[in-house]
Amino acid sequence: MRINCPHCGTRPVEEFTFNGDASVQRPASNDPKTMDQWFDYVYLRDNPKGRFDEYVHHSSGCRAWLVVTRDTQTHEVFGVVTARDHAKKRVKA
Amino acid sequence: MTGFRLAKGGLVDRSTALNFQFDGKVFSGLAGDTLASALIANDVHLMGRSFKYHRPRGVISAGSSEPNALVELREGPRKEANTRATMIELYDGLVAKSQNRWPSLDLDVGALNSIVSAMFVAGFYYKTFMWPKSFWEKIYEPIIRKAAGLGVASKEADPDKYEKAYAHCDLMVVGSGPTGLMAALAAARSGARVILADESAALGGSLLNENEEIGGQSGGDWAAGVIAELASMSNVTLMPRTTIFGWYDDNIFGAVERVNDHVLEPSPYEPRQRYWRIMAKRAVMAAGAEERPIVFGGNDVPGVMLAFAMRTYANRYAAAAGKSVVVFTNNNSGYRTARDMKAHGVHVEAIIDSRKESLADASGVRVLRGGMITNVTGGKRVTGVELADHRGISCDAVAMSGGWSPIVNLMYHRGAKPKWDERIAGFVPTNVGEAFVAAGSAAGKMLLSECLADGARAGTLKGKTPAIPKCRDEAFAVTPLWWVKGSAGKAFVDYQNDSTAKDLPLAAQEGYRDIELAKRYTTAGMATDQGKLGNVNAIAILAEATGRTMDQVGTTTFRPYYTPVSFGAIAGPFVGHHFQPVRKTPLHEWAEEQGAVFVETGLWMRSSWFPQKREDWLASASREVLATRERVGLCDVSTLGKIDVQGNDAAEFLNRLYCNTFSTLDVGKARYGLMLREDGIVFDDGTTSRLAADHFLMTTTTANAARVMSHMEFCHQAHWHDLDVQYVSVTEQWAQMAIAGPKARTTLQKIVDGATLDDASFPYLAAKEISILGGMTARLFRISFSGEHAYELAVPADYGNMVARSIMQAGEEFGITPYGIEALSIMRIEKGHVAGGELNGTTTAGDLGLGKMMSSKKDYIGRMMAAREGLMDKNRQSVVGIRPSDARDKIRAGSHLLKKDDAPSMAADQGYISSVAWSPMLNMWLGLALLANGRERHGEVVKIFDGVRNIHMYGVICDPMHYDRENKKLHV
Ligand SMILES: [Zn+2]
């Protein structure tokens, strides 16, 4: 498997470290009433068959955290953006 | 014909004789032979014993699917077990030994297994040797292992080199027979980058083994012409001796190239094997088809082989499998063998065709239509066959053909399954995407003309398909015959694992109807050949036994590797010191000069203690502690992670990473920081200093340095991308040393330029850039892990050794002593500082007695989850000090703590000892422990239970700070 890093180009998967679901978002509030949101954020993960957004670190490359969208069944990669751009896009949405 | 070497023909070089040894006997073969063909030419058919019954076995195939003729190749450190004689190219001086026999191949004690074979039925691993349980480890297993192993690996280190390499291409072609050659030619002529790989020593595939006619010339000559054209093109890479063993994500193929397996010893400048990763835009599967055995009594007697293999030995290697041959077939392949053998002057007794009707050309050989072989006579060599009608025919070799299986394995390494095709009686590929397509017989096209056309089509990436040469076709017709039910002797489905036809119905009867379960129960298909020959027969027998179709039973899962890959190839050059780098600190040379004993922590080599004369580690570490606490010591702390953090939001960033606050830290000061994970558990700790308003230097533990860096990058990029902050690891850029003890200040003062190190200008927790040794910029931190008045001095890494030597000189008059991490560890336990034993991924800040550090004024990683009820519970295990009640007792880390009068049990467990040390200051063993509600229990006597040694003693719980509770020594 290869990943097309926005900074480095297409590189072999061994250069990357996977870190799970990128659809979750860290809650903004520290209000104890938001504890359920925090619990979901820290512990609950979907395990979808098919399209999946995933945090991937180019740990042996440019050190950027990326969000890779891939098919969990076929490993086909649909797109790669930096985690930074992913976060910005989410703020707008 | 002299012996079994045919007088004419073949691709062997009759002018080059090669001597080789098999089981200690010297033989002669020819250049171009394989070990198998050379042995056959010498009339040696007995090449091994089977795994379970130790039956005599000969060669079955002429290729990589060979299940029987496995040998130990080479001797000494180069010995390789379980290599297939059919794939070993002969060279002068080759040495090979047969396997699975004791004391000799000819006389084998294990063959008794055959006589008591009732106990070796399907599932015998599960049914036998179950009782009594204690017998398994000591008696059954060693005996089974001794009697039933395959080859024995060398225990010496492999002296040869292995390489790893990458390749990219527009089209990769797997297999260089008629289909592969046409595919490669079509792509290459259009300018595409082509890789053509074949597991065989020579390219040409079946055209090297068969009598074919293409474009008015022999198949071999036509192939040679195409290969010459391909070889002349710069956009084509030809890779003979290369097995494509796996298909992976992104159309990446794994391959092993046997660069030097065909010579006595590789040149010192070349690897033995090369492990390739081939990135192909497209690929064509042109590996052809594999002939299947027929399952009949005695189908394993040496001299019984596949029909295709028999004519391959004759056509390509000029080696006759016998002088008088019987053919048993259910398709036209048997006729082809009969004709070829006859043309080579070998007598063919008869073709036994299981079909009642056939139109194939027998070229005058007697054909017994509707015939069945029920038994083969002979032990170590075929002497004849018995037919279902009780007729007997004498012969010394049997050719069998049960039909053809397209070689589709690679195409199913990513999860899809092939489908059954009634017409060819074989599993054929389904569509697995346009990036990898099958062509030719691998796709179920069984005629040569179809293969040429299909290959050309599959290889045409753009432009026109090249002209397809005319050829002569051999008609294809098959009527399945899976199992001769009236068989007299054992009829094998899987030769290597000795699974017989009767095992599969038995497995089904016992409930193992699923092919994956039946496979594991009978072990059919689980040997080193992965059932290349026998799997389809096994599926068919199971289908019949359970009243299902072939598609309903389906195949087992195809997985890499297609054929075994050596560990050497997988490891590549990454062996010994190349497996992982050794990290030496910038003070390594200095530590060596001081006689340090080093210890590996992660990749680091850290100075552990500095023994004098005949000191053991404890004597040395104790002396180092005393010297440091009484005078002054110098310790290398360069391995601590160092991260330089800069930017307008640097302070805010640290506020969010640490549970305590850094924005309030004054410039020029250091502060201890504690990081949590998002789930509220402690992640890491260290001292972080503020060098300027927008510039911090963070330190991490040695173990977590890389993890903290990744964590910071994640938090910044994924959570807080709007923070204006930059950070970089500077661990390797700075040498860092601790100077500790009452004479630390006086020692350091001697090398500092200009400044005076008094409490006013350099108070506790000061962190400043200074100049030392007449102009060298350094950073000085007044921090202490030992509890002494201490400093950490950081200098650019390259100056580390020099500065350490200078400090030793400066401190000489005070008796300065180098100390290692053992002494450091003793001193931190004496002082009750938590480290790895306590920061163990289960403890909270509160558990460590650091709960007050958690700010309530800001958000930070772990804040919310740390506030959960369970993590705040007062009965949680928290850090305490512990000492033995009897000062002569030695307490040990890992021991459990119980109430004084409780017997050991999980329910009564109160906690455990996390760290211990011999304290030279207190003259006793003392430790830190995690104890339920520990902070309320200082003074309590507890039982210390050491379950490993099954002993107990008593201890007293106390404050973690065993030594200098008032911290007076920090400020002396
Ligand atoms: Zn990158």
Tab-separated table of C-alpha atoms in Angstrom, chain B residues 302-596:
chain	number	residue	atom	x	y	z
B	302	PRO	CA	8.495	-43.786	-6.308
B	303	GLY	CA	8.215	-43.866	-10.089
B	304	VAL	CA	4.631	-42.535	-10.130
B	305	MET	CA	4.659	-38.944	-11.353
B	306	LEU	CA	2.602	-36.411	-13.217
B	307	ALA	CA	2.345	-37.016	-16.942
B	308	PHE	CA	3.553	-33.500	-17.696
B	309	ALA	CA	6.520	-33.982	-15.381
B	310	MET	CA	7.477	-37.258	-17.065
B	311	ARG	CA	7.577	-35.685	-20.532
B	312	THR	CA	9.318	-32.595	-19.161
B	313	TYR	CA	12.127	-34.749	-17.777
B	314	ALA	CA	12.420	-36.434	-21.163
B	315	ASN	CA	11.960	-33.395	-23.445
B	316	ARG	CA	13.881	-30.747	-21.490
B	317	TYR	CA	16.370	-32.747	-19.427
B	318	ALA	CA	16.803	-35.878	-21.587
B	319	ALA	CA	16.075	-38.002	-18.527
B	320	ALA	CA	13.798	-41.043	-18.790
B	321	ALA	CA	11.651	-41.764	-15.762
B	322	GLY	CA	11.681	-45.479	-16.628
B	323	LYS	CA	12.256	-48.044	-19.323
B	324	SER	CA	8.690	-49.233	-19.396
B	325	VAL	CA	5.877	-46.828	-18.686
B	326	VAL	CA	2.150	-46.989	-17.941
B	327	VAL	CA	0.020	-43.861	-18.336
B	328	PHE	CA	-3.115	-43.258	-16.242
B	329	THR	CA	-5.201	-40.319	-17.390
B	330	ASN	CA	-8.640	-38.706	-17.515
B	331	ASN	CA	-7.677	-36.167	-20.185
B	332	ASN	CA	-5.538	-35.803	-23.271
B	333	SER	CA	-2.348	-34.925	-21.442
B	334	GLY	CA	-1.622	-38.602	-20.828
B	335	TYR	CA	-1.631	-39.265	-24.571
B	336	ARG	CA	0.862	-36.509	-25.148
B	337	THR	CA	3.217	-38.081	-22.606
B	338	ALA	CA	2.799	-41.494	-24.205
B	339	ARG	CA	3.641	-40.080	-27.633
B	340	ASP	CA	6.642	-38.090	-26.397
B	341	MET	CA	8.058	-41.021	-24.417
B	342	LYS	CA	7.600	-43.310	-27.369
B	343	ALA	CA	9.369	-40.809	-29.607
B	344	HIS	CA	12.276	-40.824	-27.134
B	345	GLY	CA	12.481	-44.597	-27.434
B	346	VAL	CA	10.899	-45.427	-24.085
B	347	HIS	CA	8.520	-48.347	-24.117
B	348	VAL	CA	4.948	-47.364	-23.220
B	349	GLU	CA	2.988	-50.380	-21.997
B	350	ALA	CA	-0.458	-48.856	-22.086
B	351	ILE	CA	-2.577	-45.770	-21.633
B	352	ILE	CA	-5.213	-46.424	-18.963
B	353	ASP	CA	-7.885	-43.849	-19.817
B	354	SER	CA	-10.635	-43.594	-17.212
B	355	ARG	CA	-12.916	-42.186	-19.902
B	356	LYS	CA	-15.018	-44.639	-21.893
B	357	GLU	CA	-14.488	-42.569	-25.027
B	358	SER	CA	-11.694	-40.399	-26.309
B	359	LEU	CA	-10.446	-39.209	-29.660
B	360	ALA	CA	-6.893	-38.446	-28.598
B	361	ASP	CA	-3.979	-39.656	-30.681
B	362	ALA	CA	-2.275	-42.565	-28.909
B	363	SER	CA	0.281	-42.953	-31.705
B	364	GLY	CA	-0.094	-46.706	-31.688
B	365	VAL	CA	0.134	-47.220	-27.919
B	366	ARG	CA	-2.420	-49.668	-26.471
B	367	VAL	CA	-5.318	-47.761	-24.838
B	368	LEU	CA	-7.499	-49.334	-22.103
B	369	ARG	CA	-10.595	-47.132	-22.158
B	370	GLY	CA	-12.676	-46.982	-18.991
B	371	GLY	CA	-9.714	-48.424	-17.084
B	372	MET	CA	-8.740	-47.710	-13.492
B	373	ILE	CA	-5.517	-48.341	-11.587
B	374	THR	CA	-6.448	-49.618	-8.124
B	375	ASN	CA	-2.960	-50.299	-6.855
B	376	VAL	CA	0.680	-49.783	-7.651
B	377	THR	CA	3.052	-52.569	-6.708
B	378	GLY	CA	6.584	-52.015	-5.525
B	379	GLY	CA	7.984	-50.398	-2.391
B	380	LYS	CA	10.852	-48.124	-3.211
B	381	ARG	CA	10.235	-48.284	-6.956
B	382	VAL	CA	7.254	-49.100	-9.142
B	383	THR	CA	7.191	-52.723	-10.344
B	384	GLY	CA	3.738	-52.698	-11.875
B	385	VAL	CA	0.096	-51.678	-11.635
B	386	GLU	CA	-3.094	-53.540	-10.834
B	387	LEU	CA	-6.281	-52.586	-12.619
B	388	ALA	CA	-9.902	-52.624	-11.442
B	389	ASP	CA	-10.507	-55.720	-13.592
B	390	HIS	CA	-7.651	-57.431	-11.678
B	391	ARG	CA	-5.333	-57.398	-14.649
B	392	GLY	CA	-1.743	-56.579	-13.799
B	393	ILE	CA	0.769	-54.729	-15.959
B	394	SER	CA	4.490	-54.660	-15.246
B	395	CYS	CA	6.244	-51.331	-15.562
B	396	ASP	CA	8.857	-49.234	-13.741
B	397	ALA	CA	7.146	-45.843	-14.012
B	398	VAL	CA	3.600	-44.501	-14.033
B	399	ALA	CA	2.533	-41.185	-15.568
B	400	MET	CA	-0.733	-39.800	-14.225
B	401	SER	CA	-2.902	-36.877	-15.206
B	402	GLY	CA	-6.031	-35.902	-13.317
B	403	GLY	CA	-6.622	-32.722	-15.309
B	404	TRP	CA	-5.341	-29.184	-15.022
B	405	SER	CA	-5.763	-26.442	-12.461
B	406	PRO	CA	-5.171	-22.851	-13.607
B	407	ILE	CA	-2.523	-21.270	-11.365
B	408	VAL	CA	-4.647	-18.506	-9.909
B	409	ASN	CA	-3.223	-18.267	-6.373
B	410	LEU	CA	-1.758	-14.761	-6.640
B	411	MET	CA	-5.040	-13.276	-7.836
B	412	TYR	CA	-6.759	-14.300	-4.621
B	413	HIS	CA	-4.272	-12.888	-2.129
B	414	ARG	CA	-6.571	-9.924	-1.588
B	415	GLY	CA	-9.744	-11.725	-0.656
B	416	ALA	CA	-11.674	-12.691	-3.807
B	417	LYS	CA	-12.410	-16.327	-4.714
B	418	PRO	CA	-12.190	-18.193	-8.031
B	419	LYS	CA	-15.155	-20.061	-9.560
B	420	TRP	CA	-15.515	-23.595	-10.831
B	421	ASP	CA	-15.510	-24.186	-14.571
B	422	GLU	CA	-17.097	-27.524	-15.607
B	423	ARG	CA	-15.646	-27.404	-19.110
B	424	ILE	CA	-12.037	-27.535	-18.016
B	425	ALA	CA	-12.775	-29.108	-14.581
B	426	GLY	CA	-10.815	-26.460	-12.743
B	427	PHE	CA	-11.177	-23.273	-10.722
B	428	VAL	CA	-10.807	-20.248	-12.997
B	429	PRO	CA	-10.241	-16.606	-12.096
B	430	THR	CA	-13.038	-14.176	-11.515
B	431	ASN	CA	-12.625	-10.475	-12.221
B	432	VAL	CA	-10.372	-8.889	-9.587
B	433	GLY	CA	-10.091	-5.530	-11.331
B	434	GLU	CA	-8.399	-4.330	-14.469
B	435	ALA	CA	-5.034	-3.817	-12.791
B	436	PHE	CA	-4.457	-7.578	-12.566
B	437	VAL	CA	-5.861	-9.860	-15.219
B	438	ALA	CA	-5.344	-13.528	-15.972
B	439	ALA	CA	-4.526	-14.710	-19.463
B	440	GLY	CA	-3.848	-18.006	-21.184
B	441	SER	CA	-4.169	-21.261	-19.267
B	442	ALA	CA	-4.130	-19.352	-15.977
B	443	ALA	CA	-7.479	-18.043	-17.220
B	444	GLY	CA	-8.672	-21.469	-18.317
B	445	LYS	CA	-7.646	-21.126	-21.985
B	446	MET	CA	-6.253	-24.581	-22.611
B	447	LEU	CA	-5.171	-24.332	-26.274
B	448	LEU	CA	-1.828	-22.888	-27.368
B	449	SER	CA	-3.491	-20.647	-29.970
B	450	GLU	CA	-5.807	-19.273	-27.288
B	451	CYS	CA	-2.823	-18.592	-25.024
B	452	LEU	CA	-0.923	-16.654	-27.682
B	453	ALA	CA	-3.975	-14.547	-28.559
B	454	ASP	CA	-4.998	-14.010	-24.952
B	455	GLY	CA	-1.491	-12.974	-23.940
B	456	ALA	CA	-1.268	-10.483	-26.812
B	457	ARG	CA	-4.645	-9.012	-25.872
B	458	ALA	CA	-3.773	-8.701	-22.177
B	459	GLY	CA	-0.426	-7.074	-22.957
B	460	THR	CA	-1.817	-4.453	-25.322
B	461	LEU	CA	-1.954	-1.333	-23.189
B	462	LYS	CA	-2.269	1.005	-26.161
B	463	GLY	CA	-2.128	0.819	-29.945
B	464	LYS	CA	-2.529	-2.297	-32.038
B	465	THR	CA	-2.277	-5.860	-30.836
B	466	PRO	CA	0.746	-7.547	-32.485
B	467	ALA	CA	0.179	-10.251	-35.090
B	468	ILE	CA	-0.423	-13.655	-33.534
B	469	PRO	CA	1.693	-16.449	-35.009
B	470	LYS	CA	0.057	-19.632	-36.252
B	471	CYS	CA	0.551	-22.715	-34.154
B	472	ARG	CA	-0.420	-26.363	-33.816
B	473	ASP	CA	-3.009	-27.051	-31.081
B	474	GLU	CA	-3.294	-30.108	-28.895
B	475	ALA	CA	-6.995	-30.806	-28.334
B	476	PHE	CA	-8.174	-30.439	-24.748
B	477	ALA	CA	-10.785	-32.757	-23.235
B	478	VAL	CA	-11.230	-33.912	-19.661
B	479	THR	CA	-13.750	-35.977	-17.714
B	480	PRO	CA	-13.217	-35.644	-13.968
B	481	LEU	CA	-11.961	-38.621	-11.997
B	482	TRP	CA	-11.212	-37.648	-8.431
B	483	TRP	CA	-10.751	-40.868	-6.573
B	484	VAL	CA	-10.508	-44.502	-7.621
B	485	LYS	CA	-12.817	-45.893	-4.972
B	486	GLY	CA	-11.824	-49.507	-5.377
B	487	SER	CA	-8.212	-48.614	-4.535
B	488	ALA	CA	-6.316	-51.363	-2.767
B	489	GLY	CA	-3.511	-49.426	-1.136
B	490	LYS	CA	-3.409	-46.002	0.428
B	491	ALA	CA	-4.532	-43.332	-2.026
B	492	PHE	CA	-2.995	-39.947	-1.268
B	493	VAL	CA	-4.654	-36.584	-1.715
B	494	ASP	CA	-1.916	-34.543	-0.057
B	495	TYR	CA	1.436	-36.249	-0.404
B	496	GLN	CA	3.494	-34.091	1.905
B	497	ASN	CA	1.076	-34.307	4.820
B	498	ASP	CA	0.066	-37.900	4.075
B	499	SER	CA	-3.661	-37.132	3.847
B	500	THR	CA	-5.543	-39.946	2.152
B	501	ALA	CA	-8.815	-40.069	0.243
B	502	LYS	CA	-10.539	-41.690	3.223
B	503	ASP	CA	-9.648	-38.832	5.574
B	504	LEU	CA	-11.954	-36.310	3.899
B	505	PRO	CA	-15.260	-38.235	4.107
B	506	LEU	CA	-14.292	-39.046	7.697
B	507	ALA	CA	-13.770	-35.358	8.443
B	508	ALA	CA	-17.171	-34.581	6.896
B	509	GLN	CA	-18.780	-37.378	8.903
B	510	GLU	CA	-17.305	-35.945	12.090
B	511	GLY	CA	-18.790	-32.543	11.312
B	512	TYR	CA	-15.910	-30.781	9.582
B	513	ARG	CA	-17.849	-30.080	6.383
B	514	ASP	CA	-16.509	-26.605	5.759
B	515	ILE	CA	-13.431	-26.775	3.523
B	516	GLU	CA	-11.434	-24.573	5.909
B	517	LEU	CA	-12.254	-26.910	8.812
B	518	ALA	CA	-11.733	-30.098	6.806
B	519	LYS	CA	-8.356	-28.747	5.710
B	520	ARG	CA	-7.236	-28.231	9.283
B	521	TYR	CA	-8.736	-31.503	10.475
B	522	THR	CA	-7.112	-33.618	7.777
B	523	THR	CA	-4.108	-31.272	7.282
B	524	ALA	CA	-4.650	-31.640	3.501
B	525	GLY	CA	-3.206	-28.534	1.873
B	526	MET	CA	-1.311	-27.404	4.953
B	527	ALA	CA	2.169	-28.546	4.002
B	528	THR	CA	4.951	-26.448	2.511
B	529	ASP	CA	3.464	-26.914	-0.977
B	530	GLN	CA	0.123	-25.504	0.277
B	531	GLY	CA	-1.803	-28.144	-1.645
B	532	LYS	CA	-0.844	-26.931	-5.109
B	533	LEU	CA	-1.359	-30.413	-6.500
B	534	GLY	CA	-3.957	-31.980	-4.245
B	535	ASN	CA	-6.366	-29.261	-3.122
B	536	VAL	CA	-8.801	-29.569	-6.003
B	537	ASN	CA	-8.984	-33.335	-5.478
B	538	ALA	CA	-9.622	-32.738	-1.769
B	539	ILE	CA	-12.410	-30.263	-2.548
B	540	ALA	CA	-14.003	-32.695	-5.007
B	541	ILE	CA	-13.896	-35.623	-2.573
B	542	LEU	CA	-15.399	-33.447	0.162
B	543	ALA	CA	-18.062	-32.184	-2.281
B	544	GLU	CA	-19.039	-35.723	-3.121
B	545	ALA	CA	-19.060	-36.836	0.522
B	546	THR	CA	-21.347	-33.956	1.479
B	547	GLY	CA	-23.520	-33.859	-1.648
B	548	ARG	CA	-22.410	-30.387	-2.677
B	549	THR	CA	-21.070	-28.829	-5.858
B	550	MET	CA	-17.475	-27.667	-6.263
B	551	ASP	CA	-18.581	-24.023	-5.992
B	552	GLN	CA	-20.571	-24.763	-2.851
B	553	VAL	CA	-17.528	-26.246	-1.158
B	554	GLY	CA	-15.232	-23.611	-2.645
B	555	THR	CA	-11.524	-23.196	-2.167
B	556	THR	CA	-9.568	-22.507	0.980
B	557	THR	CA	-8.072	-19.037	1.322
B	558	PHE	CA	-5.075	-18.317	-0.872
B	559	ARG	CA	-2.394	-16.445	1.004
B	560	PRO	CA	1.133	-15.316	0.347
B	561	TYR	CA	3.685	-16.821	-0.020
B	562	TYR	CA	3.132	-18.720	-3.257
B	563	THR	CA	6.232	-20.767	-2.475
B	564	PRO	CA	8.317	-20.654	0.718
B	565	VAL	CA	10.488	-17.558	1.137
B	566	SER	CA	13.665	-17.803	3.183
B	567	PHE	CA	14.062	-15.788	6.364
B	568	GLY	CA	17.291	-14.439	4.893
B	569	ALA	CA	15.391	-12.811	2.030
B	570	ILE	CA	12.778	-11.357	4.352
B	571	ALA	CA	15.417	-9.979	6.719
B	572	GLY	CA	17.492	-8.635	3.839
B	573	PRO	CA	20.547	-6.688	4.997
B	574	PHE	CA	18.912	-5.866	8.338
B	575	VAL	CA	20.702	-8.404	10.502
B	576	GLY	CA	22.997	-8.084	13.502
B	577	HIS	CA	23.828	-4.452	14.170
B	578	HIS	CA	21.922	-3.467	11.055
B	579	PHE	CA	18.703	-4.764	12.579
B	580	GLN	CA	18.479	-1.692	14.745
B	581	PRO	CA	20.877	1.197	15.176
B	582	VAL	CA	22.893	1.635	18.368
B	583	ARG	CA	22.450	5.080	19.849
B	584	LYS	CA	25.500	6.272	21.722
B	585	THR	CA	25.238	9.412	23.807
B	586	PRO	CA	27.571	12.366	23.228
B	587	LEU	CA	29.345	11.368	26.474
B	588	HIS	CA	29.935	7.773	25.412
B	589	GLU	CA	33.693	8.126	24.967
B	590	TRP	CA	34.054	9.846	28.311
B	591	ALA	CA	32.021	7.108	29.993
B	592	GLU	CA	34.173	4.433	28.353
B	593	GLU	CA	37.315	6.164	29.643
B	594	GLN	CA	35.793	6.070	33.102
B	595	GLY	CA	35.220	2.325	32.828
B	596	ALA	CA	31.444	2.432	32.468
